[in-house]
Amino acid sequence: MHDQGPGRLAGRKLETTTKETTFVDYASSQPSAFAEMLGGLIAANVTARPEKKRDFDTLVARVGIWVTDIDEGVTLAFDAGKLTVYNGLEPGRTITIRAEAETVMSLSNLKIGLFGMPIYYDEVGRGVAAKLLRGKLKIEGLLPNVATLNRVTRIFSVQ
Amino acid sequence: MAVEAFSSDWAKQFKDEINKSSVYKAAGKGWKWTVGLVVEAEPDKNFPESRGIVMDLFDGEARDIKVGPASEAQQCDFVITAPYTRWKQVATKELDATKGMLQGKLKLKGDLPTIVRYTKASQEMTECTTRVPVAWPDGS
């Protein structure tokens, strides 16, 4: 419970992201910081939000994310309720997202609207759409996999 | 006038910069958690002991920022840890804090969805550190 009293510290009990989960594994015994961050983010989202858990439990896809300005990436292998996070891009990906770090963070801030569709008309959404149009956000495999991308976005979004 | 890096004077100026920022005020709306920055010692850079910066941030305002032992900062809801040189790189815009976290150059402890939700606020907070004129202990 936070307090608003003057001179007292802010603070609210938080779920930590370090707790063990049985549904997120790392392919490498030394996952990269980026792999741990995405794995941790998805684990926290799926644990806390039943609607994300439903998506997670049915999604089967291999999603690559490459961060162009740090030259690092991961492959997220979703397998109906299990996720394996690989360092780097693995073969056989359904979708590959390539963008700068800031854009990757924006993707996880997309709001989800009616019918589970990501919202592209608010400030964050417009920013993401503009980057897509300008080629600063590239999504390989987008056209045949729009539904998969939407599901991944829902699992990934912290909003 | 330049202040000693990660000193009480630096903390005061950093707090003032945050509270002057309309961007932070908007982006930090709803934030209710403490943030600890741990600056790890690097004796060869004339920074012999680790320090902790405890930031009491609330709803777009910095209520208090104080410098103390690293152990105090480690008790905060969110803790970001890096050696002195990395923090200097962040404060001099040589290293983007978001990229630093993704690369593991800055180590983050705390609830990831919450911190990701406030990416813009943390970016602006980093901007605020760059506005404080600093005298670095390693002289450069």
mmCIF file of C-alpha atoms in Angstrom:
data_model
loop_
_atom_site.group_PDB
_atom_site.id
_atom_site.type_symbol
_atom_site.label_atom_id
_atom_site.label_comp_id
_atom_site.label_asym_id
_atom_site.label_seq_id
_atom_site.Cartn_x
_atom_site.Cartn_y
_atom_site.Cartn_z
ATOM 1 C CA MET A 1 0.000 0.000 0.000
ATOM 2 C CA HIS A 2 1.515 3.328 -0.901
ATOM 3 C CA ASP A 3 1.312 6.421 1.222
ATOM 4 C CA GLN A 4 1.095 10.038 0.256
ATOM 5 C CA GLY A 5 2.254 11.586 3.513
ATOM 6 C CA PRO A 6 4.926 14.229 3.271
ATOM 7 C CA GLY A 7 8.404 13.086 4.172
ATOM 8 C CA ARG A 8 7.544 9.442 3.891
ATOM 9 C CA LEU A 9 8.758 7.256 1.105
ATOM 10 C CA ALA A 10 6.555 6.295 -1.791
ATOM 11 C CA GLY A 11 6.252 2.592 -2.251
ATOM 12 C CA ARG A 12 3.802 -0.133 -2.959
ATOM 13 C CA LYS A 13 4.142 -3.822 -2.707
ATOM 14 C CA LEU A 14 5.280 -5.200 -6.027
ATOM 15 C CA GLU A 15 5.346 -8.589 -7.588
ATOM 16 C CA THR A 16 8.957 -9.369 -8.321
ATOM 17 C CA THR A 17 10.062 -10.695 -11.651
ATOM 18 C CA THR A 18 12.697 -12.991 -10.229
ATOM 19 C CA LYS A 19 10.316 -15.705 -9.169
ATOM 20 C CA GLU A 20 10.655 -19.029 -10.873
ATOM 21 C CA THR A 21 8.139 -19.843 -13.551
ATOM 22 C CA THR A 22 7.549 -23.230 -15.009
ATOM 23 C CA PHE A 23 6.428 -21.963 -18.386
ATOM 24 C CA VAL A 24 9.401 -19.834 -19.461
ATOM 25 C CA ASP A 25 12.708 -21.540 -20.238
ATOM 26 C CA TYR A 26 15.958 -20.223 -21.627
ATOM 27 C CA ALA A 27 17.695 -22.261 -24.309
ATOM 28 C CA SER A 28 21.101 -21.037 -23.207
ATOM 29 C CA SER A 29 22.545 -21.580 -19.747
ATOM 30 C CA GLN A 30 23.696 -17.959 -20.089
ATOM 31 C CA PRO A 31 20.737 -16.021 -21.451
ATOM 32 C CA SER A 32 21.478 -12.499 -22.614
ATOM 33 C CA ALA A 33 20.157 -9.557 -20.599
ATOM 34 C CA PHE A 34 17.676 -8.895 -23.405
ATOM 35 C CA ALA A 35 16.484 -12.535 -23.357
ATOM 36 C CA GLU A 36 15.993 -12.389 -19.599
ATOM 37 C CA MET A 37 14.182 -9.103 -19.859
ATOM 38 C CA LEU A 38 11.692 -10.332 -22.480
ATOM 39 C CA GLY A 39 11.254 -13.702 -20.766
ATOM 40 C CA GLY A 40 10.706 -11.955 -17.432
ATOM 41 C CA LEU A 41 8.286 -9.477 -18.936
ATOM 42 C CA ILE A 42 6.169 -12.171 -20.564
ATOM 43 C CA ALA A 43 6.264 -14.342 -17.423
ATOM 44 C CA ALA A 44 5.066 -11.426 -15.297
ATOM 45 C CA ASN A 45 2.318 -10.503 -17.785
ATOM 46 C CA VAL A 46 1.023 -14.060 -18.143
ATOM 47 C CA THR A 47 1.088 -14.662 -14.391
ATOM 48 C CA ALA A 48 -0.776 -11.471 -13.548
ATOM 49 C CA ARG A 49 -3.307 -11.260 -16.380
ATOM 50 C CA PRO A 50 -5.701 -14.136 -17.196
ATOM 51 C CA GLU A 51 -6.530 -12.734 -20.653
ATOM 52 C CA LYS A 52 -2.827 -12.851 -21.557
ATOM 53 C CA LYS A 53 -2.574 -16.369 -20.154
ATOM 54 C CA ARG A 54 -5.367 -17.459 -22.516
ATOM 55 C CA ASP A 55 -3.425 -16.118 -25.502
ATOM 56 C CA PHE A 56 -0.214 -17.638 -24.214
ATOM 57 C CA ASP A 57 -1.787 -21.068 -23.757
ATOM 58 C CA THR A 58 -2.923 -21.242 -27.376
ATOM 59 C CA LEU A 59 -0.095 -19.523 -29.227
ATOM 60 C CA VAL A 60 2.265 -21.645 -31.296
ATOM 61 C CA ALA A 61 4.786 -19.490 -33.144
ATOM 62 C CA ARG A 62 8.456 -18.569 -33.315
ATOM 63 C CA VAL A 63 8.936 -14.832 -33.056
ATOM 64 C CA GLY A 64 12.276 -13.137 -33.635
ATOM 65 C CA ILE A 65 13.017 -9.708 -32.221
ATOM 66 C CA TRP A 66 16.185 -7.959 -33.380
ATOM 67 C CA VAL A 67 17.179 -4.675 -31.756
ATOM 68 C CA THR A 68 19.030 -2.844 -34.495
ATOM 69 C CA ASP A 69 20.866 -0.283 -32.379
ATOM 70 C CA ILE A 70 22.379 -2.785 -29.959
ATOM 71 C CA ASP A 71 22.831 -5.603 -32.485
ATOM 72 C CA GLU A 72 21.172 -8.136 -30.239
ATOM 73 C CA GLY A 73 18.102 -10.226 -30.584
ATOM 74 C CA VAL A 74 16.113 -13.142 -29.326
ATOM 75 C CA THR A 75 13.789 -15.790 -30.648
ATOM 76 C CA LEU A 76 10.666 -16.439 -28.624
ATOM 77 C CA ALA A 77 9.426 -19.960 -29.289
ATOM 78 C CA PHE A 78 5.833 -20.138 -28.068
ATOM 79 C CA ASP A 79 4.445 -23.638 -27.791
ATOM 80 C CA ALA A 80 0.899 -23.622 -26.389
ATOM 81 C CA GLY A 81 1.588 -22.648 -22.798
ATOM 82 C CA LYS A 82 5.396 -22.900 -22.881
ATOM 83 C CA LEU A 83 7.964 -20.358 -23.991
ATOM 84 C CA THR A 84 11.592 -20.988 -24.788
ATOM 85 C CA VAL A 85 13.735 -17.894 -25.195
ATOM 86 C CA TYR A 86 16.789 -18.230 -27.421
ATOM 87 C CA ASN A 87 19.689 -15.797 -27.596
ATOM 88 C CA GLY A 88 19.807 -14.490 -31.176
ATOM 89 C CA LEU A 89 17.671 -15.321 -34.189
ATOM 90 C CA GLU A 90 16.891 -19.001 -34.710
ATOM 91 C CA PRO A 91 15.693 -20.545 -37.982
ATOM 92 C CA GLY A 92 12.028 -21.249 -38.710
ATOM 93 C CA ARG A 93 10.621 -17.978 -37.432
ATOM 94 C CA THR A 94 6.981 -17.119 -38.107
ATOM 95 C CA ILE A 95 7.536 -13.385 -37.641
ATOM 96 C CA THR A 96 10.667 -11.287 -37.206
ATOM 97 C CA ILE A 97 10.516 -7.784 -35.783
ATOM 98 C CA ARG A 98 13.474 -5.471 -36.382
ATOM 99 C CA ALA A 99 13.563 -2.096 -34.658
ATOM 100 C CA GLU A 100 15.551 0.172 -32.390
ATOM 101 C CA ALA A 101 15.414 -0.355 -28.617
ATOM 102 C CA GLU A 102 13.032 2.544 -28.084
ATOM 103 C CA THR A 103 10.568 1.158 -30.642
ATOM 104 C CA VAL A 104 10.694 -2.305 -29.076
ATOM 105 C CA MET A 105 9.770 -0.692 -25.754
ATOM 106 C CA SER A 106 6.937 1.191 -27.517
ATOM 107 C CA LEU A 107 5.577 -2.118 -28.846
ATOM 108 C CA SER A 108 5.218 -3.337 -25.293
ATOM 109 C CA ASN A 109 3.332 -0.149 -24.454
ATOM 110 C CA LEU A 110 0.660 -0.560 -27.129
ATOM 111 C CA LYS A 111 -2.792 -0.493 -25.620
ATOM 112 C CA ILE A 112 -5.208 -3.279 -26.480
ATOM 113 C CA GLY A 113 -8.686 -2.258 -27.574
ATOM 114 C CA LEU A 114 -11.913 -3.819 -28.737
ATOM 115 C CA PHE A 115 -11.751 -7.438 -29.891
ATOM 116 C CA GLY A 116 -8.180 -7.652 -28.604
ATOM 117 C CA MET A 117 -6.811 -5.420 -31.347
ATOM 118 C CA PRO A 118 -3.790 -3.239 -30.607
ATOM 119 C CA ILE A 119 -4.674 0.469 -30.638
ATOM 120 C CA TYR A 120 -2.785 2.468 -33.251
ATOM 121 C CA TYR A 121 -4.605 5.795 -32.873
ATOM 122 C CA ASP A 122 -3.254 6.977 -29.508
ATOM 123 C CA GLU A 123 0.165 8.606 -29.056
ATOM 124 C CA VAL A 124 2.106 5.351 -28.641
ATOM 125 C CA GLY A 125 0.180 3.596 -31.413
ATOM 126 C CA ARG A 126 0.669 6.466 -33.865
ATOM 127 C CA GLY A 127 4.387 6.426 -33.096
ATOM 128 C CA VAL A 128 4.595 2.705 -33.816
ATOM 129 C CA ALA A 129 2.554 3.033 -37.022
ATOM 130 C CA ALA A 130 4.730 5.940 -38.218
ATOM 131 C CA LYS A 131 7.879 3.889 -37.642
ATOM 132 C CA LEU A 132 6.352 1.019 -39.603
ATOM 133 C CA LEU A 133 5.555 3.357 -42.508
ATOM 134 C CA ARG A 134 9.029 4.924 -42.437
ATOM 135 C CA GLY A 135 10.710 1.527 -42.397
ATOM 136 C CA LYS A 136 12.173 2.050 -38.919
ATOM 137 C CA LEU A 137 10.110 -0.879 -37.724
ATOM 138 C CA LYS A 138 10.267 -3.909 -39.982
ATOM 139 C CA ILE A 139 8.078 -6.932 -39.503
ATOM 140 C CA GLU A 140 8.975 -9.884 -41.707
ATOM 141 C CA GLY A 141 6.156 -12.364 -42.194
ATOM 142 C CA LEU A 142 3.515 -9.786 -41.251
ATOM 143 C CA LEU A 143 0.934 -10.279 -44.009
ATOM 144 C CA PRO A 144 0.160 -13.980 -43.554
ATOM 145 C CA ASN A 145 0.472 -13.727 -39.773
ATOM 146 C CA VAL A 146 -1.462 -10.648 -38.677
ATOM 147 C CA ALA A 147 -3.503 -12.642 -36.153
ATOM 148 C CA THR A 148 -0.330 -14.124 -34.668
ATOM 149 C CA LEU A 149 1.258 -10.683 -34.428
ATOM 150 C CA ASN A 150 -1.800 -9.335 -32.629
ATOM 151 C CA ARG A 151 -1.696 -12.216 -30.174
ATOM 152 C CA VAL A 152 2.025 -11.721 -29.538
ATOM 153 C CA THR A 153 1.405 -7.999 -29.028
ATOM 154 C CA ARG A 154 -1.298 -8.763 -26.471
ATOM 155 C CA ILE A 155 1.024 -11.088 -24.535
ATOM 156 C CA PHE A 156 3.894 -8.619 -24.759
ATOM 157 C CA SER A 157 1.931 -5.460 -23.889
ATOM 158 C CA VAL A 158 2.153 -4.152 -20.348
ATOM 159 C CA GLN A 159 -0.909 -1.947 -20.808
ATOM 160 C CA MET B 1 28.761 25.507 -10.951
ATOM 161 C CA ALA B 2 29.687 21.838 -11.215
ATOM 162 C CA VAL B 3 28.892 19.593 -8.260
ATOM 163 C CA GLU B 4 30.667 16.445 -7.148
ATOM 164 C CA ALA B 5 29.176 13.394 -8.865
ATOM 165 C CA PHE B 6 26.672 11.428 -6.786
ATOM 166 C CA SER B 7 27.038 13.767 -3.789
ATOM 167 C CA SER B 8 24.261 15.369 -1.729
ATOM 168 C CA ASP B 9 24.600 18.581 -3.772
ATOM 169 C CA TRP B 10 24.255 16.551 -6.958
ATOM 170 C CA ALA B 11 21.139 14.834 -5.540
ATOM 171 C CA LYS B 12 19.564 18.215 -4.755
ATOM 172 C CA GLN B 13 20.201 19.543 -8.262
ATOM 173 C CA PHE B 14 18.985 16.300 -9.816
ATOM 174 C CA LYS B 15 15.755 16.557 -7.804
ATOM 175 C CA ASP B 16 15.313 20.183 -8.918
ATOM 176 C CA GLU B 17 15.808 19.213 -12.564
ATOM 177 C CA ILE B 18 13.196 16.466 -12.290
ATOM 178 C CA ASN B 19 10.704 18.811 -10.681
ATOM 179 C CA LYS B 20 11.312 21.437 -13.380
ATOM 180 C CA SER B 21 10.511 18.927 -16.132
ATOM 181 C CA SER B 22 6.967 19.095 -17.472
ATOM 182 C CA VAL B 23 7.710 15.957 -19.504
ATOM 183 C CA TYR B 24 8.531 14.006 -16.337
ATOM 184 C CA LYS B 25 5.520 15.432 -14.531
ATOM 185 C CA ALA B 26 3.222 14.036 -17.232
ATOM 186 C CA ALA B 27 5.081 10.775 -17.888
ATOM 187 C CA GLY B 28 5.532 9.959 -14.193
ATOM 188 C CA LYS B 29 1.846 10.374 -13.374
ATOM 189 C CA GLY B 30 0.733 7.367 -11.346
ATOM 190 C CA TRP B 31 4.244 6.283 -10.319
ATOM 191 C CA LYS B 32 4.241 5.312 -6.636
ATOM 192 C CA TRP B 33 7.432 3.396 -6.046
ATOM 193 C CA THR B 34 10.913 4.082 -4.733
ATOM 194 C CA VAL B 35 13.895 3.794 -7.033
ATOM 195 C CA GLY B 36 17.411 3.020 -5.869
ATOM 196 C CA LEU B 37 20.461 3.670 -7.994
ATOM 197 C CA VAL B 38 23.526 1.762 -6.899
ATOM 198 C CA VAL B 39 26.795 3.265 -8.107
ATOM 199 C CA GLU B 40 29.434 0.594 -7.681
ATOM 200 C CA ALA B 41 32.907 1.557 -6.573
ATOM 201 C CA GLU B 42 35.764 1.859 -9.019
ATOM 202 C CA PRO B 43 38.837 2.755 -6.965
ATOM 203 C CA ASP B 44 40.994 3.183 -10.068
ATOM 204 C CA LYS B 45 38.584 5.947 -11.179
ATOM 205 C CA ASN B 46 38.901 7.722 -7.837
ATOM 206 C CA PHE B 47 35.480 6.439 -6.797
ATOM 207 C CA PRO B 48 36.539 4.193 -3.914
ATOM 208 C CA GLU B 49 33.227 3.299 -2.265
ATOM 209 C CA SER B 50 29.862 2.260 -3.647
ATOM 210 C CA ARG B 51 27.045 4.726 -3.099
ATOM 211 C CA GLY B 52 23.306 4.440 -3.146
ATOM 212 C CA ILE B 53 20.862 7.029 -4.365
ATOM 213 C CA VAL B 54 17.370 6.662 -2.938
ATOM 214 C CA MET B 55 14.701 8.382 -5.000
ATOM 215 C CA ASP B 56 11.287 8.983 -3.524
ATOM 216 C CA LEU B 57 9.229 9.589 -6.642
ATOM 217 C CA PHE B 58 5.505 10.034 -6.469
ATOM 218 C CA ASP B 59 2.969 10.816 -9.154
ATOM 219 C CA GLY B 60 5.250 12.839 -11.433
ATOM 220 C CA GLU B 61 7.174 14.541 -8.637
ATOM 221 C CA ALA B 62 10.523 13.889 -6.965
ATOM 222 C CA ARG B 63 9.702 14.231 -3.277
ATOM 223 C CA ASP B 64 13.197 13.434 -2.073
ATOM 224 C CA ILE B 65 16.494 12.221 -3.473
ATOM 225 C CA LYS B 66 19.277 11.380 -1.078
ATOM 226 C CA VAL B 67 22.688 9.805 -1.269
ATOM 227 C CA GLY B 68 23.744 7.152 1.230
ATOM 228 C CA PRO B 69 25.123 3.661 1.452
ATOM 229 C CA ALA B 70 24.431 1.228 -1.395
ATOM 230 C CA SER B 71 22.564 -1.041 1.035
ATOM 231 C CA GLU B 72 19.838 1.589 1.460
ATOM 232 C CA ALA B 73 19.275 1.912 -2.273
ATOM 233 C CA GLN B 74 19.077 -1.872 -2.541
ATOM 234 C CA GLN B 75 15.946 -1.818 -0.350
ATOM 235 C CA CYS B 76 13.961 0.218 -2.893
ATOM 236 C CA ASP B 77 11.110 -1.189 -4.991
ATOM 237 C CA PHE B 78 13.216 -0.797 -8.140
ATOM 238 C CA VAL B 79 16.987 -1.004 -8.079
ATOM 239 C CA ILE B 80 19.305 -0.171 -10.963
ATOM 240 C CA THR B 81 22.914 -1.157 -10.437
ATOM 241 C CA ALA B 82 25.993 -0.324 -12.471
ATOM 242 C CA PRO B 83 29.630 0.559 -11.913
ATOM 243 C CA TYR B 84 30.610 4.235 -11.649
ATOM 244 C CA THR B 85 31.853 4.399 -15.257
ATOM 245 C CA ARG B 86 28.530 3.209 -16.675
ATOM 246 C CA TRP B 87 26.584 5.811 -14.706
ATOM 247 C CA LYS B 88 28.983 8.442 -15.946
ATOM 248 C CA GLN B 89 28.327 7.264 -19.519
ATOM 249 C CA VAL B 90 24.583 7.602 -18.907
ATOM 250 C CA ALA B 91 24.935 11.096 -17.411
ATOM 251 C CA THR B 92 27.114 12.256 -20.305
ATOM 252 C CA LYS B 93 24.741 10.751 -22.931
ATOM 253 C CA GLU B 94 27.360 8.276 -24.067
ATOM 254 C CA LEU B 95 25.044 5.412 -23.108
ATOM 255 C CA ASP B 96 21.274 5.367 -23.499
ATOM 256 C CA ALA B 97 19.785 3.951 -20.297
ATOM 257 C CA THR B 98 17.160 1.839 -22.114
ATOM 258 C CA LYS B 99 19.789 0.273 -24.334
ATOM 259 C CA GLY B 100 22.049 -0.164 -21.326
ATOM 260 C CA MET B 101 19.355 -2.169 -19.575
ATOM 261 C CA LEU B 102 18.660 -4.326 -22.631
ATOM 262 C CA GLN B 103 22.389 -5.018 -22.921
ATOM 263 C CA GLY B 104 22.780 -5.778 -19.221
ATOM 264 C CA LYS B 105 25.140 -2.855 -18.726
ATOM 265 C CA LEU B 106 22.688 -1.497 -16.170
ATOM 266 C CA LYS B 107 21.132 -4.219 -14.041
ATOM 267 C CA LEU B 108 17.503 -3.758 -13.126
ATOM 268 C CA LYS B 109 15.647 -5.367 -10.246
ATOM 269 C CA GLY B 110 11.925 -4.866 -9.887
ATOM 270 C CA ASP B 111 8.625 -5.497 -11.592
ATOM 271 C CA LEU B 112 9.341 -5.372 -15.327
ATOM 272 C CA PRO B 113 5.843 -4.542 -16.614
ATOM 273 C CA THR B 114 5.731 -1.524 -14.297
ATOM 274 C CA ILE B 115 9.078 -0.144 -15.382
ATOM 275 C CA VAL B 116 8.290 -0.754 -19.061
ATOM 276 C CA ARG B 117 5.007 1.121 -18.629
ATOM 277 C CA TYR B 118 7.023 4.122 -17.454
ATOM 278 C CA THR B 119 9.751 4.003 -20.129
ATOM 279 C CA LYS B 120 9.137 7.631 -21.089
ATOM 280 C CA ALA B 121 9.436 8.781 -17.480
ATOM 281 C CA SER B 122 12.691 6.919 -16.988
ATOM 282 C CA GLN B 123 14.055 8.333 -20.253
ATOM 283 C CA GLU B 124 13.222 11.854 -19.103
ATOM 284 C CA MET B 125 14.786 11.177 -15.716
ATOM 285 C CA THR B 126 17.974 10.220 -17.530
ATOM 286 C CA GLU B 127 17.732 13.480 -19.489
ATOM 287 C CA CYS B 128 17.495 15.317 -16.156
ATOM 288 C CA THR B 129 20.789 13.793 -14.971
ATOM 289 C CA THR B 130 22.491 15.141 -18.088
ATOM 290 C CA ARG B 131 21.399 18.690 -17.160
ATOM 291 C CA VAL B 132 23.280 18.665 -13.848
ATOM 292 C CA PRO B 133 26.817 20.032 -14.290
ATOM 293 C CA VAL B 134 29.128 17.472 -12.717
ATOM 294 C CA ALA B 135 32.753 17.379 -11.582
ATOM 295 C CA TRP B 136 33.756 13.768 -12.113
ATOM 296 C CA PRO B 137 36.081 12.195 -9.554
ATOM 297 C CA ASP B 138 38.304 10.717 -12.256
ATOM 298 C CA GLY B 139 38.842 14.212 -13.569
ATOM 299 C CA SER B 140 37.651 13.724 -17.142
#
